[in-house]
Amino acid sequence: MRMETRRDVFQAIADPTRRAIIMLLAAGSMTPNALAEHFNSSRQAVSKHLQVLTECEVLTQEQKGREIHYHLNSTKMKEIEHWLEQFKQLLSKRFDQLDDVLTKLKTNKK
Amino acid sequence: MRMETRRDVFQAIADPTRRAIIMLLAAGSMTPNALAEHFNSSRQAVSKHLQVLTECEVLTQEQKGREIHYHLNSTKMKEIEHWLEQFKQLLSKRFDQLDDVLTKLKTNKK
DNA sequence: TATCTTTGCAACCATTTGGTAGCGTAATGA
DNA sequence: TCATTACGCTACCAAATGGTTGCAAAGATA
């Protein structure tokens, strides 16, 4: 029973196709059709992923006539970076504590 | 029509509860019951997440009597880091190209 | 030994996901 | 003007997800 649809960067990068789309858009903005050509999946399938990515605010749309150009909002990706940073800090803290324990054992042995 | 169950680090961190579990385990190994106390969800729900995380090889189990201690395989997290690194490189490349264009425009104006 | 505790596992359920097919609309181009 | 193209949107489908309840196994404890 999920309360609400979770739409965050972490969900954005959960799907391999979406990760590929992000990578392609990191190289430059593209239209759905141009993107779809890079995949086996249909235009609609890619379009759905683009929708998800837009909801996650990883992408922004720019209408140009009948074409829509999708741009990457690279700042959103920093959330992942930030989370990883916190994770690494927790890890290093743990190893610091382990160091403490080892140091104490040493001094006790003296 | 999904071909196979996707089980990778990216799917592991897609769920907020799983991200929290990873954070807790970054501080030190724990049993399912101890973990479940940190959440509103039931032991079984947490256990399911642990199962997913184990399948993703983000966690390893260690049986100690009737208790099971879950440990973090922090090396798996490097996959995320690696992906982010690639992403950033692509981004910077794009900006380099933009720089090229700007430089050329400058020289043309001369 | 009998009982409690920790845990995995299977069954089940509602919702979400990733995908397809088809329709409507608006812009482009002959 | 008429055909084509690019796209969003809806409806639909099978599989996956996140969650629950209940049960069984095996270790701890009295």
PDB file of C-alpha atoms (C1' of nucleotides) in Angstrom:
ATOM      1  CA  MET A   1       0.000   0.000   0.000  1.00  0.00           C
ATOM      2  CA  ARG A   2       2.051   2.890  -1.208  1.00  0.00           C
ATOM      3  CA  MET A   3       0.804   6.242  -0.043  1.00  0.00           C
ATOM      4  CA  GLU A   4       2.083   8.337  -2.932  1.00  0.00           C
ATOM      5  CA  THR A   5       4.108   7.853  -6.059  1.00  0.00           C
ATOM      6  CA  ARG A   6       7.732   8.280  -5.173  1.00  0.00           C
ATOM      7  CA  ARG A   7       9.422  10.507  -7.660  1.00  0.00           C
ATOM      8  CA  ASP A   8      12.984  11.301  -6.839  1.00  0.00           C
ATOM      9  CA  VAL A   9      16.382  11.143  -8.502  1.00  0.00           C
ATOM     10  CA  PHE A  10      16.981   7.715  -7.033  1.00  0.00           C
ATOM     11  CA  GLN A  11      13.925   6.355  -8.773  1.00  0.00           C
ATOM     12  CA  ALA A  12      15.035   8.190 -11.902  1.00  0.00           C
ATOM     13  CA  ILE A  13      18.293   6.270 -12.110  1.00  0.00           C
ATOM     14  CA  ALA A  14      16.789   2.931 -11.047  1.00  0.00           C
ATOM     15  CA  ASP A  15      15.958   1.948 -14.622  1.00  0.00           C
ATOM     16  CA  PRO A  16      18.806   1.131 -17.041  1.00  0.00           C
ATOM     17  CA  THR A  17      17.008   2.767 -19.987  1.00  0.00           C
ATOM     18  CA  ARG A  18      16.557   5.946 -17.972  1.00  0.00           C
ATOM     19  CA  ARG A  19      20.237   5.899 -17.012  1.00  0.00           C
ATOM     20  CA  ALA A  20      21.104   5.634 -20.700  1.00  0.00           C
ATOM     21  CA  ILE A  21      18.776   8.541 -21.522  1.00  0.00           C
ATOM     22  CA  ILE A  22      20.468  10.648 -18.849  1.00  0.00           C
ATOM     23  CA  MET A  23      23.839   9.799 -20.335  1.00  0.00           C
ATOM     24  CA  LEU A  24      22.710  10.741 -23.842  1.00  0.00           C
ATOM     25  CA  LEU A  25      21.264  13.995 -22.612  1.00  0.00           C
ATOM     26  CA  ALA A  26      24.453  14.743 -20.710  1.00  0.00           C
ATOM     27  CA  ALA A  27      26.079  14.985 -24.126  1.00  0.00           C
ATOM     28  CA  GLY A  28      23.405  17.373 -25.394  1.00  0.00           C
ATOM     29  CA  SER A  29      19.659  17.988 -25.593  1.00  0.00           C
ATOM     30  CA  MET A  30      17.554  15.790 -27.847  1.00  0.00           C
ATOM     31  CA  THR A  31      14.009  15.174 -29.033  1.00  0.00           C
ATOM     32  CA  PRO A  32      12.095  11.988 -28.057  1.00  0.00           C
ATOM     33  CA  ASN A  33      12.381  10.576 -31.571  1.00  0.00           C
ATOM     34  CA  ALA A  34      16.120  11.134 -31.730  1.00  0.00           C
ATOM     35  CA  LEU A  35      16.439   9.442 -28.342  1.00  0.00           C
ATOM     36  CA  ALA A  36      14.234   6.499 -29.279  1.00  0.00           C
ATOM     37  CA  GLU A  37      16.516   5.698 -32.208  1.00  0.00           C
ATOM     38  CA  HIS A  38      19.198   4.776 -29.706  1.00  0.00           C
ATOM     39  CA  PHE A  39      17.043   2.100 -28.099  1.00  0.00           C
ATOM     40  CA  ASN A  40      15.176  -1.004 -29.025  1.00  0.00           C
ATOM     41  CA  SER A  41      12.088   0.267 -27.256  1.00  0.00           C
ATOM     42  CA  SER A  42       9.400   2.264 -29.010  1.00  0.00           C
ATOM     43  CA  ARG A  43       8.997   6.011 -29.013  1.00  0.00           C
ATOM     44  CA  GLN A  44       6.132   5.722 -26.546  1.00  0.00           C
ATOM     45  CA  ALA A  45       8.209   3.710 -24.130  1.00  0.00           C
ATOM     46  CA  VAL A  46      11.002   6.277 -24.258  1.00  0.00           C
ATOM     47  CA  SER A  47       8.413   9.032 -23.939  1.00  0.00           C
ATOM     48  CA  LYS A  48       7.133   7.442 -20.743  1.00  0.00           C
ATOM     49  CA  HIS A  49      10.631   7.413 -19.305  1.00  0.00           C
ATOM     50  CA  LEU A  50      11.023  11.058 -20.294  1.00  0.00           C
ATOM     51  CA  GLN A  51       7.807  11.774 -18.428  1.00  0.00           C
ATOM     52  CA  VAL A  52       9.118  10.052 -15.308  1.00  0.00           C
ATOM     53  CA  LEU A  53      12.428  11.897 -15.571  1.00  0.00           C
ATOM     54  CA  THR A  54      10.613  15.193 -15.986  1.00  0.00           C
ATOM     55  CA  GLU A  55       8.492  14.463 -12.895  1.00  0.00           C
ATOM     56  CA  CYS A  56      11.711  13.766 -11.010  1.00  0.00           C
ATOM     57  CA  GLU A  57      12.895  17.177 -12.245  1.00  0.00           C
ATOM     58  CA  VAL A  58      15.916  15.564 -13.794  1.00  0.00           C
ATOM     59  CA  LEU A  59      14.797  16.860 -17.185  1.00  0.00           C
ATOM     60  CA  THR A  60      13.242  20.059 -18.459  1.00  0.00           C
ATOM     61  CA  GLN A  61      11.248  20.433 -21.656  1.00  0.00           C
ATOM     62  CA  GLU A  62      11.632  23.118 -24.291  1.00  0.00           C
ATOM     63  CA  GLN A  63       9.020  23.351 -27.010  1.00  0.00           C
ATOM     64  CA  LYS A  64      10.378  24.276 -30.434  1.00  0.00           C
ATOM     65  CA  GLY A  65       7.608  24.184 -32.976  1.00  0.00           C
ATOM     66  CA  ARG A  66       6.280  20.663 -33.041  1.00  0.00           C
ATOM     67  CA  GLU A  67       9.474  19.330 -31.540  1.00  0.00           C
ATOM     68  CA  ILE A  68      10.235  19.101 -27.855  1.00  0.00           C
ATOM     69  CA  HIS A  69      13.804  19.303 -26.739  1.00  0.00           C
ATOM     70  CA  TYR A  70      14.689  17.666 -23.461  1.00  0.00           C
ATOM     71  CA  HIS A  71      17.429  19.185 -21.367  1.00  0.00           C
ATOM     72  CA  LEU A  72      19.236  17.775 -18.405  1.00  0.00           C
ATOM     73  CA  ASN A  73      18.953  19.433 -15.019  1.00  0.00           C
ATOM     74  CA  SER A  74      22.359  18.339 -13.831  1.00  0.00           C
ATOM     75  CA  THR A  75      21.939  19.946 -10.417  1.00  0.00           C
ATOM     76  CA  LYS A  76      19.394  17.260  -9.528  1.00  0.00           C
ATOM     77  CA  MET A  77      22.115  14.668  -9.866  1.00  0.00           C
ATOM     78  CA  LYS A  78      23.918  16.315  -6.993  1.00  0.00           C
ATOM     79  CA  GLU A  79      21.357  14.777  -4.661  1.00  0.00           C
ATOM     80  CA  ILE A  80      22.823  11.373  -5.433  1.00  0.00           C
ATOM     81  CA  GLU A  81      26.300  12.738  -4.899  1.00  0.00           C
ATOM     82  CA  HIS A  82      25.236  14.222  -1.592  1.00  0.00           C
ATOM     83  CA  TRP A  83      23.731  10.957  -0.408  1.00  0.00           C
ATOM     84  CA  LEU A  84      26.877   9.057  -1.388  1.00  0.00           C
ATOM     85  CA  GLU A  85      28.937  11.608   0.510  1.00  0.00           C
ATOM     86  CA  GLN A  86      26.894  11.061   3.670  1.00  0.00           C
ATOM     87  CA  PHE A  87      27.238   7.341   3.236  1.00  0.00           C
ATOM     88  CA  LYS A  88      30.992   7.581   2.909  1.00  0.00           C
ATOM     89  CA  GLN A  89      31.214   9.756   5.984  1.00  0.00           C
ATOM     90  CA  LEU A  90      29.277   7.203   8.017  1.00  0.00           C
ATOM     91  CA  LEU A  91      31.604   4.497   6.762  1.00  0.00           C
ATOM     92  CA  SER A  92      34.753   6.399   7.651  1.00  0.00           C
ATOM     93  CA  LYS A  93      33.318   7.185  11.083  1.00  0.00           C
ATOM     94  CA  ARG A  94      32.871   3.488  11.668  1.00  0.00           C
ATOM     95  CA  PHE A  95      36.469   2.822  10.706  1.00  0.00           C
ATOM     96  CA  ASP A  96      37.602   5.622  12.995  1.00  0.00           C
ATOM     97  CA  GLN A  97      35.803   3.904  15.846  1.00  0.00           C
ATOM     98  CA  LEU A  98      37.445   0.657  14.878  1.00  0.00           C
ATOM     99  CA  ASP A  99      40.766   2.448  14.983  1.00  0.00           C
ATOM    100  CA  ASP A 100      39.917   3.711  18.454  1.00  0.00           C
ATOM    101  CA  VAL A 101      39.180   0.203  19.643  1.00  0.00           C
ATOM    102  CA  LEU A 102      42.408  -1.116  18.193  1.00  0.00           C
ATOM    103  CA  THR A 103      44.386   1.716  19.764  1.00  0.00           C
ATOM    104  CA  LYS A 104      42.801   1.023  23.149  1.00  0.00           C
ATOM    105  CA  LEU A 105      43.600  -2.679  22.862  1.00  0.00           C
ATOM    106  CA  LYS A 106      47.196  -1.775  22.151  1.00  0.00           C
ATOM    107  CA  THR A 107      47.542   0.499  25.146  1.00  0.00           C
ATOM    108  CA  ASN A 108      45.889  -2.048  27.410  1.00  0.00           C
ATOM    109  CA  LYS A 109      48.362  -4.675  26.322  1.00  0.00           C
ATOM    110  CA  LYS A 110      51.267  -2.442  27.315  1.00  0.00           C
TER     111      LYS A 110
ATOM    112  CA  MET B   1       7.311  -7.207 -20.451  1.00  0.00           C
ATOM    113  CA  ARG B   2      10.362  -7.314 -18.311  1.00  0.00           C
ATOM    114  CA  MET B   3      12.781 -10.041 -19.323  1.00  0.00           C
ATOM    115  CA  GLU B   4      14.400 -10.618 -15.969  1.00  0.00           C
ATOM    116  CA  THR B   5      14.302  -9.168 -12.509  1.00  0.00           C
ATOM    117  CA  ARG B   6      16.668  -6.273 -12.409  1.00  0.00           C
ATOM    118  CA  ARG B   7      18.850  -6.548  -9.381  1.00  0.00           C
ATOM    119  CA  ASP B   8      21.555  -3.972  -9.210  1.00  0.00           C
ATOM    120  CA  VAL B   9      22.809  -1.292  -6.849  1.00  0.00           C
ATOM    121  CA  PHE B  10      20.658   1.310  -8.538  1.00  0.00           C
ATOM    122  CA  GLN B  11      17.531  -0.638  -7.773  1.00  0.00           C
ATOM    123  CA  ALA B  12      18.856  -1.172  -4.257  1.00  0.00           C
ATOM    124  CA  ILE B  13      18.958   2.545  -3.516  1.00  0.00           C
ATOM    125  CA  ALA B  14      15.706   3.341  -5.334  1.00  0.00           C
ATOM    126  CA  ASP B  15      13.629   2.711  -2.211  1.00  0.00           C
ATOM    127  CA  PRO B  16      13.888   5.176   0.691  1.00  0.00           C
ATOM    128  CA  THR B  17      13.560   2.425   3.305  1.00  0.00           C
ATOM    129  CA  ARG B  18      16.421   0.547   1.683  1.00  0.00           C
ATOM    130  CA  ARG B  19      18.532   3.689   1.610  1.00  0.00           C
ATOM    131  CA  ALA B  20      17.893   4.076   5.342  1.00  0.00           C
ATOM    132  CA  ILE B  21      18.840   0.436   5.945  1.00  0.00           C
ATOM    133  CA  ILE B  22      22.094   0.984   4.056  1.00  0.00           C
ATOM    134  CA  MET B  23      22.821   4.026   6.186  1.00  0.00           C
ATOM    135  CA  LEU B  24      22.140   2.131   9.413  1.00  0.00           C
ATOM    136  CA  LEU B  25      24.355  -0.722   8.290  1.00  0.00           C
ATOM    137  CA  ALA B  26      27.088   1.720   7.303  1.00  0.00           C
ATOM    138  CA  ALA B  27      27.337   2.474  10.999  1.00  0.00           C
ATOM    139  CA  GLY B  28      27.622  -1.223  11.890  1.00  0.00           C
ATOM    140  CA  SER B  29      26.123  -4.659  11.299  1.00  0.00           C
ATOM    141  CA  MET B  30      22.670  -5.437  12.702  1.00  0.00           C
ATOM    142  CA  THR B  31      20.023  -8.148  12.931  1.00  0.00           C
ATOM    143  CA  PRO B  32      16.651  -7.802  11.146  1.00  0.00           C
ATOM    144  CA  ASN B  33      14.813  -7.235  14.412  1.00  0.00           C
ATOM    145  CA  ALA B  34      17.187  -4.493  15.502  1.00  0.00           C
ATOM    146  CA  LEU B  35      16.768  -2.856  12.102  1.00  0.00           C
ATOM    147  CA  ALA B  36      12.973  -3.139  12.105  1.00  0.00           C
ATOM    148  CA  GLU B  37      12.835  -1.185  15.367  1.00  0.00           C
ATOM    149  CA  HIS B  38      14.066   1.845  13.454  1.00  0.00           C
ATOM    150  CA  PHE B  39      11.122   1.798  11.071  1.00  0.00           C
ATOM    151  CA  ASN B  40       7.367   1.902  11.124  1.00  0.00           C
ATOM    152  CA  SER B  41       7.201  -1.095   8.819  1.00  0.00           C
ATOM    153  CA  SER B  42       6.946  -4.629  10.120  1.00  0.00           C
ATOM    154  CA  ARG B  43       9.818  -7.062  10.558  1.00  0.00           C
ATOM    155  CA  GLN B  44       8.722  -8.959   7.464  1.00  0.00           C
ATOM    156  CA  ALA B  45       8.689  -5.858   5.329  1.00  0.00           C
ATOM    157  CA  VAL B  46      12.210  -4.997   6.460  1.00  0.00           C
ATOM    158  CA  SER B  47      13.223  -8.603   5.901  1.00  0.00           C
ATOM    159  CA  LYS B  48      12.024  -8.383   2.315  1.00  0.00           C
ATOM    160  CA  HIS B  49      14.145  -5.311   1.747  1.00  0.00           C
ATOM    161  CA  LEU B  50      17.102  -7.144   3.264  1.00  0.00           C
ATOM    162  CA  GLN B  51      16.475  -9.943   0.808  1.00  0.00           C
ATOM    163  CA  VAL B  52      16.494  -7.518  -2.116  1.00  0.00           C
ATOM    164  CA  LEU B  53      19.659  -5.864  -0.844  1.00  0.00           C
ATOM    165  CA  THR B  54      21.310  -9.259  -0.448  1.00  0.00           C
ATOM    166  CA  GLU B  55      20.351 -10.196  -4.020  1.00  0.00           C
ATOM    167  CA  CYS B  56      21.910  -6.928  -5.166  1.00  0.00           C
ATOM    168  CA  GLU B  57      25.014  -8.017  -3.261  1.00  0.00           C
ATOM    169  CA  VAL B  58      24.916  -4.827  -1.279  1.00  0.00           C
ATOM    170  CA  LEU B  59      24.588  -6.899   1.904  1.00  0.00           C
ATOM    171  CA  THR B  60      26.110 -10.123   3.164  1.00  0.00           C
ATOM    172  CA  GLN B  61      24.626 -12.377   5.829  1.00  0.00           C
ATOM    173  CA  GLU B  62      26.424 -13.883   8.779  1.00  0.00           C
ATOM    174  CA  GLN B  63      24.631 -16.503  10.826  1.00  0.00           C
ATOM    175  CA  LYS B  64      25.317 -16.312  14.550  1.00  0.00           C
ATOM    176  CA  GLY B  65      23.243 -18.893  16.362  1.00  0.00           C
ATOM    177  CA  ARG B  66      19.619 -18.062  15.637  1.00  0.00           C
ATOM    178  CA  GLU B  67      20.524 -14.500  14.799  1.00  0.00           C
ATOM    179  CA  ILE B  68      21.581 -13.267  11.392  1.00  0.00           C
ATOM    180  CA  HIS B  69      23.857 -10.297  11.158  1.00  0.00           C
ATOM    181  CA  TYR B  70      23.726  -8.236   8.008  1.00  0.00           C
ATOM    182  CA  HIS B  71      26.913  -6.587   6.835  1.00  0.00           C
ATOM    183  CA  LEU B  72      27.410  -3.929   4.231  1.00  0.00           C
ATOM    184  CA  ASN B  73      29.397  -4.671   1.097  1.00  0.00           C
ATOM    185  CA  SER B  74      30.587  -1.118   0.636  1.00  0.00           C
ATOM    186  CA  THR B  75      32.500  -1.949  -2.545  1.00  0.00           C
ATOM    187  CA  LYS B  76      29.174  -2.407  -4.358  1.00  0.00           C
ATOM    188  CA  MET B  77      28.386   1.219  -3.693  1.00  0.00           C
ATOM    189  CA  LYS B  78      31.355   2.160  -5.809  1.00  0.00           C
ATOM    190  CA  GLU B  79      29.327   1.217  -8.868  1.00  0.00           C
ATOM    191  CA  ILE B  80      27.120   4.224  -8.213  1.00  0.00           C
ATOM    192  CA  GLU B  81      30.170   6.385  -7.743  1.00  0.00           C
ATOM    193  CA  HIS B  82      31.615   5.096 -10.989  1.00  0.00           C
ATOM    194  CA  TRP B  83      28.445   5.846 -12.902  1.00  0.00           C
ATOM    195  CA  LEU B  84      28.279   9.354 -11.466  1.00  0.00           C
ATOM    196  CA  GLU B  85      31.892   9.865 -12.466  1.00  0.00           C
ATOM    197  CA  GLN B  86      31.146   8.900 -16.061  1.00  0.00           C
ATOM    198  CA  PHE B  87      28.159  11.197 -16.048  1.00  0.00           C
ATOM    199  CA  LYS B  88      30.245  14.102 -14.817  1.00  0.00           C
ATOM    200  CA  GLN B  89      32.879  13.465 -17.444  1.00  0.00           C
ATOM    201  CA  LEU B  90      30.256  13.594 -20.175  1.00  0.00           C
ATOM    202  CA  LEU B  91      28.948  16.854 -18.779  1.00  0.00           C
ATOM    203  CA  SER B  92      32.365  18.468 -18.642  1.00  0.00           C
ATOM    204  CA  LYS B  93      33.085  17.304 -22.183  1.00  0.00           C
ATOM    205  CA  ARG B  94      29.967  19.068 -23.333  1.00  0.00           C
ATOM    206  CA  PHE B  95      31.077  22.250 -21.642  1.00  0.00           C
ATOM    207  CA  ASP B  96      34.491  21.907 -23.211  1.00  0.00           C
ATOM    208  CA  GLN B  97      32.821  21.787 -26.619  1.00  0.00           C
ATOM    209  CA  LEU B  98      30.807  24.834 -25.689  1.00  0.00           C
ATOM    210  CA  ASP B  99      34.045  26.547 -24.787  1.00  0.00           C
ATOM    211  CA  ASP B 100      35.435  25.606 -28.189  1.00  0.00           C
ATOM    212  CA  VAL B 101      32.452  27.155 -29.910  1.00  0.00           C
ATOM    213  CA  LEU B 102      32.765  30.335 -27.890  1.00  0.00           C
ATOM    214  CA  THR B 103      36.474  30.557 -28.616  1.00  0.00           C
ATOM    215  CA  LYS B 104      35.845  30.121 -32.341  1.00  0.00           C
ATOM    216  CA  LEU B 105      33.157  32.792 -32.287  1.00  0.00           C
ATOM    217  CA  LYS B 106      35.624  35.129 -30.646  1.00  0.00           C
ATOM    218  CA  THR B 107      38.333  34.545 -33.188  1.00  0.00           C
ATOM    219  CA  ASN B 108      35.861  34.947 -36.052  1.00  0.00           C
ATOM    220  CA  LYS B 109      34.778  38.311 -34.720  1.00  0.00           C
ATOM    221  CA  LYS B 110      38.346  39.500 -34.763  1.00  0.00           C
TER     222      LYS B 110
ATOM    223  C1'  DT C   1      11.538 -30.969  28.142  1.00  0.00           C
ATOM    224  C1'  DA C   2       8.464 -27.117  27.215  1.00  0.00           C
ATOM    225  C1'  DT C   3       8.278 -22.482  25.898  1.00  0.00           C
ATOM    226  C1'  DC C   4       9.777 -18.259  23.972  1.00  0.00           C
ATOM    227  C1'  DT C   5      12.308 -15.809  20.335  1.00  0.00           C
ATOM    228  C1'  DT C   6      14.439 -14.951  15.889  1.00  0.00           C
ATOM    229  C1'  DT C   7      14.066 -15.712  11.543  1.00  0.00           C
ATOM    230  C1'  DG C   8      12.959 -17.353   6.607  1.00  0.00           C
ATOM    231  C1'  DC C   9       9.408 -18.542   3.547  1.00  0.00           C
ATOM    232  C1'  DA C  10       5.017 -18.956   1.079  1.00  0.00           C
ATOM    233  C1'  DA C  11       0.623 -17.151  -0.021  1.00  0.00           C
ATOM    234  C1'  DC C  12      -1.925 -13.343  -0.942  1.00  0.00           C
ATOM    235  C1'  DC C  13      -3.281  -8.435  -2.190  1.00  0.00           C
ATOM    236  C1'  DA C  14      -3.327  -3.643  -4.150  1.00  0.00           C
ATOM    237  C1'  DT C  15      -0.567  -0.621  -6.635  1.00  0.00           C
ATOM    238  C1'  DT C  16       3.150   0.490  -9.736  1.00  0.00           C
ATOM    239  C1'  DT C  17       5.953  -0.329 -13.552  1.00  0.00           C
ATOM    240  C1'  DG C  18       7.439  -0.838 -18.248  1.00  0.00           C
ATOM    241  C1'  DG C  19       5.689  -1.723 -22.280  1.00  0.00           C
ATOM    242  C1'  DT C  20       2.361  -1.719 -26.561  1.00  0.00           C
ATOM    243  C1'  DA C  21      -1.346   0.029 -29.693  1.00  0.00           C
ATOM    244  C1'  DG C  22      -4.263   3.540 -31.142  1.00  0.00           C
ATOM    245  C1'  DC C  23      -6.181   8.236 -31.352  1.00  0.00           C
ATOM    246  C1'  DG C  24      -6.044  13.286 -31.542  1.00  0.00           C
ATOM    247  C1'  DT C  25      -3.597  17.505 -32.333  1.00  0.00           C
ATOM    248  C1'  DA C  26      -0.594  20.714 -33.988  1.00  0.00           C
ATOM    249  C1'  DA C  27       3.359  21.992 -36.861  1.00  0.00           C
ATOM    250  C1'  DT C  28       5.790  21.256 -41.163  1.00  0.00           C
ATOM    251  C1'  DG C  29       6.169  20.814 -46.094  1.00  0.00           C
ATOM    252  C1'  DA C  30       4.582  19.537 -50.880  1.00  0.00           C
TER     253       DA C  30
ATOM    254  C1'  DT D   1      -4.936  22.452 -49.193  1.00  0.00           C
ATOM    255  C1'  DC D   2      -3.578  17.804 -48.039  1.00  0.00           C
ATOM    256  C1'  DA D   3      -0.242  14.481 -46.492  1.00  0.00           C
ATOM    257  C1'  DT D   4       3.260  13.739 -43.348  1.00  0.00           C
ATOM    258  C1'  DT D   5       5.575  14.110 -39.095  1.00  0.00           C
ATOM    259  C1'  DA D   6       6.277  14.715 -33.978  1.00  0.00           C
ATOM    260  C1'  DC D   7       4.303  14.338 -30.183  1.00  0.00           C
ATOM    261  C1'  DG D   8       1.065  13.757 -25.877  1.00  0.00           C
ATOM    262  C1'  DC D   9      -2.486  11.111 -23.950  1.00  0.00           C
ATOM    263  C1'  DT D  10      -5.474   7.274 -22.906  1.00  0.00           C
ATOM    264  C1'  DA D  11      -6.451   2.472 -22.411  1.00  0.00           C
ATOM    265  C1'  DC D  12      -4.789  -1.787 -21.752  1.00  0.00           C
ATOM    266  C1'  DC D  13      -1.643  -5.760 -20.304  1.00  0.00           C
ATOM    267  C1'  DA D  14       1.719  -8.770 -17.777  1.00  0.00           C
ATOM    268  C1'  DA D  15       5.078  -8.652 -14.435  1.00  0.00           C
ATOM    269  C1'  DA D  16       7.215  -6.570 -10.434  1.00  0.00           C
ATOM    270  C1'  DT D  17       6.916  -4.173  -6.029  1.00  0.00           C
ATOM    271  C1'  DG D  18       5.911  -3.296  -1.275  1.00  0.00           C
ATOM    272  C1'  DG D  19       3.301  -4.720   1.998  1.00  0.00           C
ATOM    273  C1'  DT D  20       0.525  -8.051   5.080  1.00  0.00           C
ATOM    274  C1'  DT D  21      -0.609 -12.476   7.643  1.00  0.00           C
ATOM    275  C1'  DG D  22       0.429 -17.006   9.051  1.00  0.00           C
ATOM    276  C1'  DC D  23       3.379 -20.902   9.640  1.00  0.00           C
ATOM    277  C1'  DA D  24       7.472 -23.721  10.346  1.00  0.00           C
ATOM    278  C1'  DA D  25      12.295 -24.398  11.803  1.00  0.00           C
ATOM    279  C1'  DA D  26      15.825 -23.849  14.787  1.00  0.00           C
ATOM    280  C1'  DG D  27      18.384 -21.596  18.632  1.00  0.00           C
ATOM    281  C1'  DA D  28      17.928 -19.803  23.421  1.00  0.00           C
ATOM    282  C1'  DT D  29      16.026 -20.133  28.000  1.00  0.00           C
ATOM    283  C1'  DA D  30      13.264 -21.706  31.931  1.00  0.00           C
TER     284       DA D  30
END
